mmCIF file of C-alpha atoms in Angstrom:
data_model
loop_
_atom_site.group_PDB
_atom_site.id
_atom_site.type_symbol
_atom_site.label_atom_id
_atom_site.label_comp_id
_atom_site.label_asym_id
_atom_site.label_seq_id
_atom_site.Cartn_x
_atom_site.Cartn_y
_atom_site.Cartn_z
ATOM 1 C CA MET S 1152 -11.083 0.212 -1.088
ATOM 2 C CA PRO S 1153 -13.630 0.927 -3.822
ATOM 3 C CA PHE S 1154 -11.347 -0.924 -6.268
ATOM 4 C CA LEU S 1155 -11.407 -4.051 -4.083
ATOM 5 C CA GLN S 1156 -15.126 -3.838 -3.428
ATOM 6 C CA ILE S 1157 -15.828 -3.703 -7.172
ATOM 7 C CA VAL S 1158 -13.446 -6.556 -8.031
ATOM 8 C CA LEU S 1159 -14.184 -8.822 -5.064
ATOM 9 C CA GLY S 1160 -17.776 -7.794 -4.386
ATOM 10 C CA HIS S 1161 -19.338 -6.089 -1.422
ATOM 11 C CA HIS S 1162 -19.725 -9.392 0.436
ATOM 12 C CA VAL S 1163 -15.981 -9.489 1.219
ATOM 13 C CA PRO S 1164 -15.405 -7.883 4.627
ATOM 14 C CA ILE S 1165 -12.681 -5.234 4.685
ATOM 15 C CA LEU S 1166 -11.116 -3.792 7.839
ATOM 16 C CA PRO S 1167 -9.178 -0.578 7.147
ATOM 17 C CA VAL S 1168 -6.372 0.132 9.615
ATOM 18 C CA ALA S 1169 -4.385 3.392 9.633
ATOM 19 C CA VAL S 1170 -0.864 3.315 11.062
ATOM 20 C CA GLY S 1171 0.913 6.433 12.272
ATOM 21 C CA VAL S 1172 4.341 6.616 13.881
ATOM 22 C CA ALA S 1173 4.730 3.182 15.475
ATOM 23 C CA GLU S 1174 7.331 0.553 16.288
ATOM 24 C CA THR S 1175 7.759 -2.182 13.691
ATOM 25 C CA GLU S 1176 7.166 -4.952 16.223
ATOM 26 C CA TRP S 1177 3.962 -3.351 17.517
ATOM 27 C CA VAL S 1178 2.490 -3.138 14.000
ATOM 28 C CA ALA S 1179 3.543 -6.737 13.281
ATOM 29 C CA ASP S 1180 1.921 -7.884 16.539
ATOM 30 C CA LEU S 1181 -1.293 -6.047 15.641
ATOM 31 C CA LEU S 1182 -1.370 -7.622 12.188
ATOM 32 C CA GLY S 1183 -0.724 -11.043 13.664
ATOM 33 C CA ALA S 1184 -3.701 -10.586 15.986
ATOM 34 C CA LEU S 1185 -5.990 -9.287 13.219
ATOM 35 C CA LEU S 1186 -5.163 -11.647 10.386
ATOM 36 C CA GLY S 1187 -6.646 -15.082 10.646
ATOM 37 C CA SER S 1188 -7.110 -18.022 8.351
ATOM 38 C CA GLY S 1189 -8.182 -16.982 4.878
ATOM 39 C CA ALA S 1190 -7.518 -13.276 5.487
ATOM 40 C CA PHE S 1191 -5.135 -11.273 3.398
ATOM 41 C CA LEU S 1192 -3.353 -7.995 3.902
ATOM 42 C CA ILE S 1193 -3.045 -5.064 1.523
ATOM 43 C CA VAL S 1194 -0.612 -2.270 2.343
ATOM 44 C CA SER S 1195 -1.080 0.918 0.383
ATOM 45 C CA THR S 1196 1.745 3.451 0.311
ATOM 46 C CA ASP S 1197 3.566 5.550 -2.236
ATOM 47 C CA LEU S 1198 7.318 5.162 -2.442
ATOM 48 C CA SER S 1199 9.685 8.072 -3.206
ATOM 49 C CA HIS S 1200 8.401 11.614 -3.585
ATOM 50 C CA TYR S 1201 9.384 14.629 -5.663
ATOM 51 C CA HIS S 1202 12.703 13.486 -7.123
ATOM 52 C CA ALA S 1203 13.704 13.432 -10.761
ATOM 53 C CA ASP S 1204 12.530 10.237 -12.476
ATOM 54 C CA ALA S 1205 15.966 8.527 -12.583
ATOM 55 C CA THR S 1206 16.683 9.331 -8.919
ATOM 56 C CA ALA S 1207 13.247 8.106 -7.836
ATOM 57 C CA LYS S 1208 13.603 4.869 -9.791
ATOM 58 C CA ALA S 1209 16.982 4.141 -8.182
ATOM 59 C CA GLN S 1210 15.622 4.857 -4.690
ATOM 60 C CA ASP S 1211 12.511 2.773 -5.351
ATOM 61 C CA ARG S 1212 14.619 -0.169 -6.593
ATOM 62 C CA ARG S 1213 16.560 -0.079 -3.301
ATOM 63 C CA THR S 1214 13.300 0.082 -1.351
ATOM 64 C CA ALA S 1215 11.837 -2.803 -3.370
ATOM 65 C CA ALA S 1216 14.978 -4.849 -2.674
ATOM 66 C CA ALA S 1217 14.534 -4.240 1.068
ATOM 67 C CA ILE S 1218 10.857 -5.186 0.803
ATOM 68 C CA THR S 1219 11.528 -8.445 -1.061
ATOM 69 C CA ALA S 1220 14.275 -9.254 1.468
ATOM 70 C CA ARG S 1221 11.719 -8.645 4.259
ATOM 71 C CA ASP S 1222 14.169 -6.211 5.843
ATOM 72 C CA PRO S 1223 12.125 -3.448 7.519
ATOM 73 C CA ASP S 1224 15.209 -1.785 8.994
ATOM 74 C CA ALA S 1225 16.540 -1.092 5.486
ATOM 75 C CA ILE S 1226 13.548 1.120 4.654
ATOM 76 C CA GLY S 1227 14.150 4.744 5.590
ATOM 77 C CA ARG S 1228 11.559 7.356 6.517
ATOM 78 C CA ASP S 1229 11.926 8.996 3.086
ATOM 79 C CA ASP S 1230 11.558 5.724 1.159
ATOM 80 C CA ALA S 1231 7.775 5.415 1.568
ATOM 81 C CA CYS S 1232 5.149 7.736 3.028
ATOM 82 C CA GLY S 1233 3.582 4.746 4.820
ATOM 83 C CA VAL S 1234 6.933 3.575 6.151
ATOM 84 C CA PHE S 1235 5.645 2.504 9.576
ATOM 85 C CA ALA S 1236 2.812 0.405 8.163
ATOM 86 C CA LEU S 1237 5.172 -1.057 5.559
ATOM 87 C CA ARG S 1238 7.872 -1.962 8.078
ATOM 88 C CA GLY S 1239 5.321 -3.651 10.343
ATOM 89 C CA ALA S 1240 3.818 -5.597 7.446
ATOM 90 C CA LEU S 1241 7.263 -6.822 6.424
ATOM 91 C CA GLU S 1242 8.025 -7.979 9.953
ATOM 92 C CA TRP S 1243 4.664 -9.762 10.036
ATOM 93 C CA ALA S 1244 5.467 -11.401 6.646
ATOM 94 C CA ARG S 1245 8.896 -12.469 7.954
ATOM 95 C CA ARG S 1246 7.343 -14.006 11.073
ATOM 96 C CA ALA S 1247 4.725 -15.801 8.954
ATOM 97 C CA ASP S 1248 7.503 -17.032 6.631
ATOM 98 C CA LEU S 1249 5.894 -15.435 3.573
ATOM 99 C CA ALA S 1250 7.863 -14.758 0.420
ATOM 100 C CA VAL S 1251 7.633 -11.207 -0.931
ATOM 101 C CA GLY S 1252 7.910 -10.712 -4.671
ATOM 102 C CA LEU S 1253 8.119 -7.659 -6.892
ATOM 103 C CA LEU S 1254 5.433 -7.369 -9.569
ATOM 104 C CA ASP S 1255 6.227 -3.902 -10.944
ATOM 105 C CA LEU S 1256 7.762 -0.506 -10.153
ATOM 106 C CA ARG S 1257 6.582 2.726 -11.790
ATOM 107 C CA THR S 1258 6.659 6.449 -11.298
ATOM 108 C CA SER S 1259 4.125 9.111 -12.112
ATOM 109 C CA ALA S 1260 6.298 9.955 -15.155
ATOM 110 C CA ASP S 1261 5.365 6.563 -16.634
ATOM 111 C CA THR S 1262 1.801 7.779 -17.088
ATOM 112 C CA ALA S 1263 1.451 11.512 -17.583
ATOM 113 C CA GLY S 1264 3.527 13.146 -14.878
ATOM 114 C CA ASP S 1265 6.394 15.609 -15.044
ATOM 115 C CA PRO S 1266 9.664 13.580 -15.085
ATOM 116 C CA SER S 1267 11.489 16.241 -13.082
ATOM 117 C CA ARG S 1268 9.275 15.704 -10.027
ATOM 118 C CA VAL S 1269 7.709 12.264 -9.627
ATOM 119 C CA VAL S 1270 6.097 9.936 -7.104
ATOM 120 C CA GLY S 1271 7.161 6.296 -7.051
ATOM 121 C CA TYR S 1272 4.770 3.363 -6.917
ATOM 122 C CA GLY S 1273 5.418 -0.315 -6.372
ATOM 123 C CA SER S 1274 3.329 -3.413 -6.779
ATOM 124 C CA LEU S 1275 4.522 -6.300 -4.642
ATOM 125 C CA ARG S 1276 2.923 -9.332 -3.082
ATOM 126 C CA ALA S 1277 3.570 -11.598 -0.147
ATOM 127 C CA HIS S 1278 2.586 -15.207 -0.485
ATOM 128 C CA ALA S 1279 3.074 -18.558 1.158
ATOM 129 C CA TRP S 1280 6.051 -20.519 -0.065
ATOM 130 C CA SER S 1281 3.795 -23.496 -0.827
ATOM 131 C CA ARG S 1282 1.161 -23.209 -3.542
ATOM 132 C CA SER S 1283 -1.236 -25.235 -1.390
ATOM 133 C CA GLN S 1284 -1.255 -22.385 1.154
ATOM 134 C CA VAL S 1285 -2.302 -19.681 -1.303
ATOM 135 C CA ARG S 1286 -5.971 -18.896 -0.601
ATOM 136 C CA MET S 1287 -6.895 -16.388 -3.304
ATOM 137 C CA ARG S 1288 -8.605 -17.923 -6.293
ATOM 138 C CA ALA S 1289 -6.551 -17.777 -9.485
ATOM 139 C CA ARG S 1290 -9.301 -15.998 -11.407
ATOM 140 C CA THR S 1291 -9.584 -13.189 -8.864
ATOM 141 C CA ALA S 1292 -5.807 -12.837 -8.612
ATOM 142 C CA SER S 1293 -5.517 -12.698 -12.384
ATOM 143 C CA ARG S 1294 -8.214 -10.030 -12.629
ATOM 144 C CA LEU S 1295 -6.619 -7.919 -9.885
ATOM 145 C CA SER S 1296 -3.239 -8.196 -11.576
ATOM 146 C CA ARG S 1297 -4.629 -7.303 -15.010
ATOM 147 C CA LEU S 1298 -6.525 -4.277 -13.700
ATOM 148 C CA SER S 1299 -3.505 -3.138 -11.709
ATOM 149 C CA ARG S 1300 -1.243 -3.351 -14.772
ATOM 150 C CA GLN S 1301 -3.780 -1.495 -16.907
ATOM 151 C CA SER S 1302 -4.046 1.251 -14.326
ATOM 152 C CA ALA S 1303 -0.279 1.620 -13.936
ATOM 153 C CA THR S 1304 0.553 1.586 -17.631
ATOM 154 C CA SER S 1305 -2.299 3.596 -19.090
ATOM 155 C CA GLY S 1306 -2.623 6.211 -16.386
ATOM 156 C CA ARG S 1307 -6.345 5.568 -16.136
ATOM 157 C CA ARG S 1308 -7.939 6.338 -12.844
ATOM 158 C CA LEU S 1309 -9.912 3.231 -12.030
ATOM 159 C CA THR S 1310 -11.461 4.931 -9.052
ATOM 160 C CA SER S 1311 -13.157 7.485 -11.274
ATOM 161 C CA ALA S 1312 -14.784 4.677 -13.260
ATOM 162 C CA MET S 1313 -16.021 3.127 -10.009
ATOM 163 C CA LYS S 1314 -17.551 6.431 -8.871
ATOM 164 C CA PRO S 1315 -16.453 6.420 -5.224
ATOM 165 C CA PRO S 1316 -17.995 9.035 -2.949
ATOM 166 C CA PRO S 1317 -16.309 12.445 -3.315
ATOM 167 C CA ARG S 1318 -13.614 13.241 -0.783
ATOM 168 C CA SER S 1319 -10.417 15.198 -0.581
ATOM 169 C CA GLN S 1320 -7.336 13.708 -2.196
ATOM 170 C CA PRO S 1321 -4.787 12.164 0.201
ATOM 171 C CA SER S 1322 -1.472 13.945 0.528
ATOM 172 C CA ARG S 1323 1.959 12.750 1.524
ATOM 173 C CA HIS S 1324 2.301 12.523 5.255
ATOM 174 C CA PRO S 1325 5.718 13.860 6.329
ATOM 175 C CA ASP S 1326 5.556 11.922 9.590
ATOM 176 C CA GLY S 1327 5.315 8.584 7.788
ATOM 177 C CA GLN S 1328 1.625 7.844 8.300
ATOM 178 C CA GLY S 1329 0.128 5.362 5.878
ATOM 179 C CA HIS S 1330 -2.828 3.086 5.464
ATOM 180 C CA LEU S 1331 -3.085 -0.669 5.625
#
């Protein structure tokens, strides 16, 4: 959230929602009730965990294919630590007839991590099929995309530059909990 508050400004209201073990349809219903005109959704979850780089990349490509196909049932519990939030968001995107596109896939080995034991990361977006329905300004979208690419490719920790309040680092949740 500090990343978004810096890029978009503190005047943009943000509603964090944590999703634990939940049915896909229930999460999609909740998102449908929460998201109104002009709102957008960000799902934050890691992908694969603690595989060798090549294995993780193959698993993450399969997960990304399921995400872009808006197929929540094709995403297994070990494919993303926020699997329940992700599945619900995909069902919501399917119901809203949003296209989901892959921007980039990386692993922690692409920055400075040990290639024998990596965490996978994906950058994807859901958007309306018609350009006239896209609400985010091009300048803001371009800046978000540029900063995201810089962070993924250089290994920089943008959050440290933004000086968020100190807190413990999140860990992988074995029961599939994630954050929206």
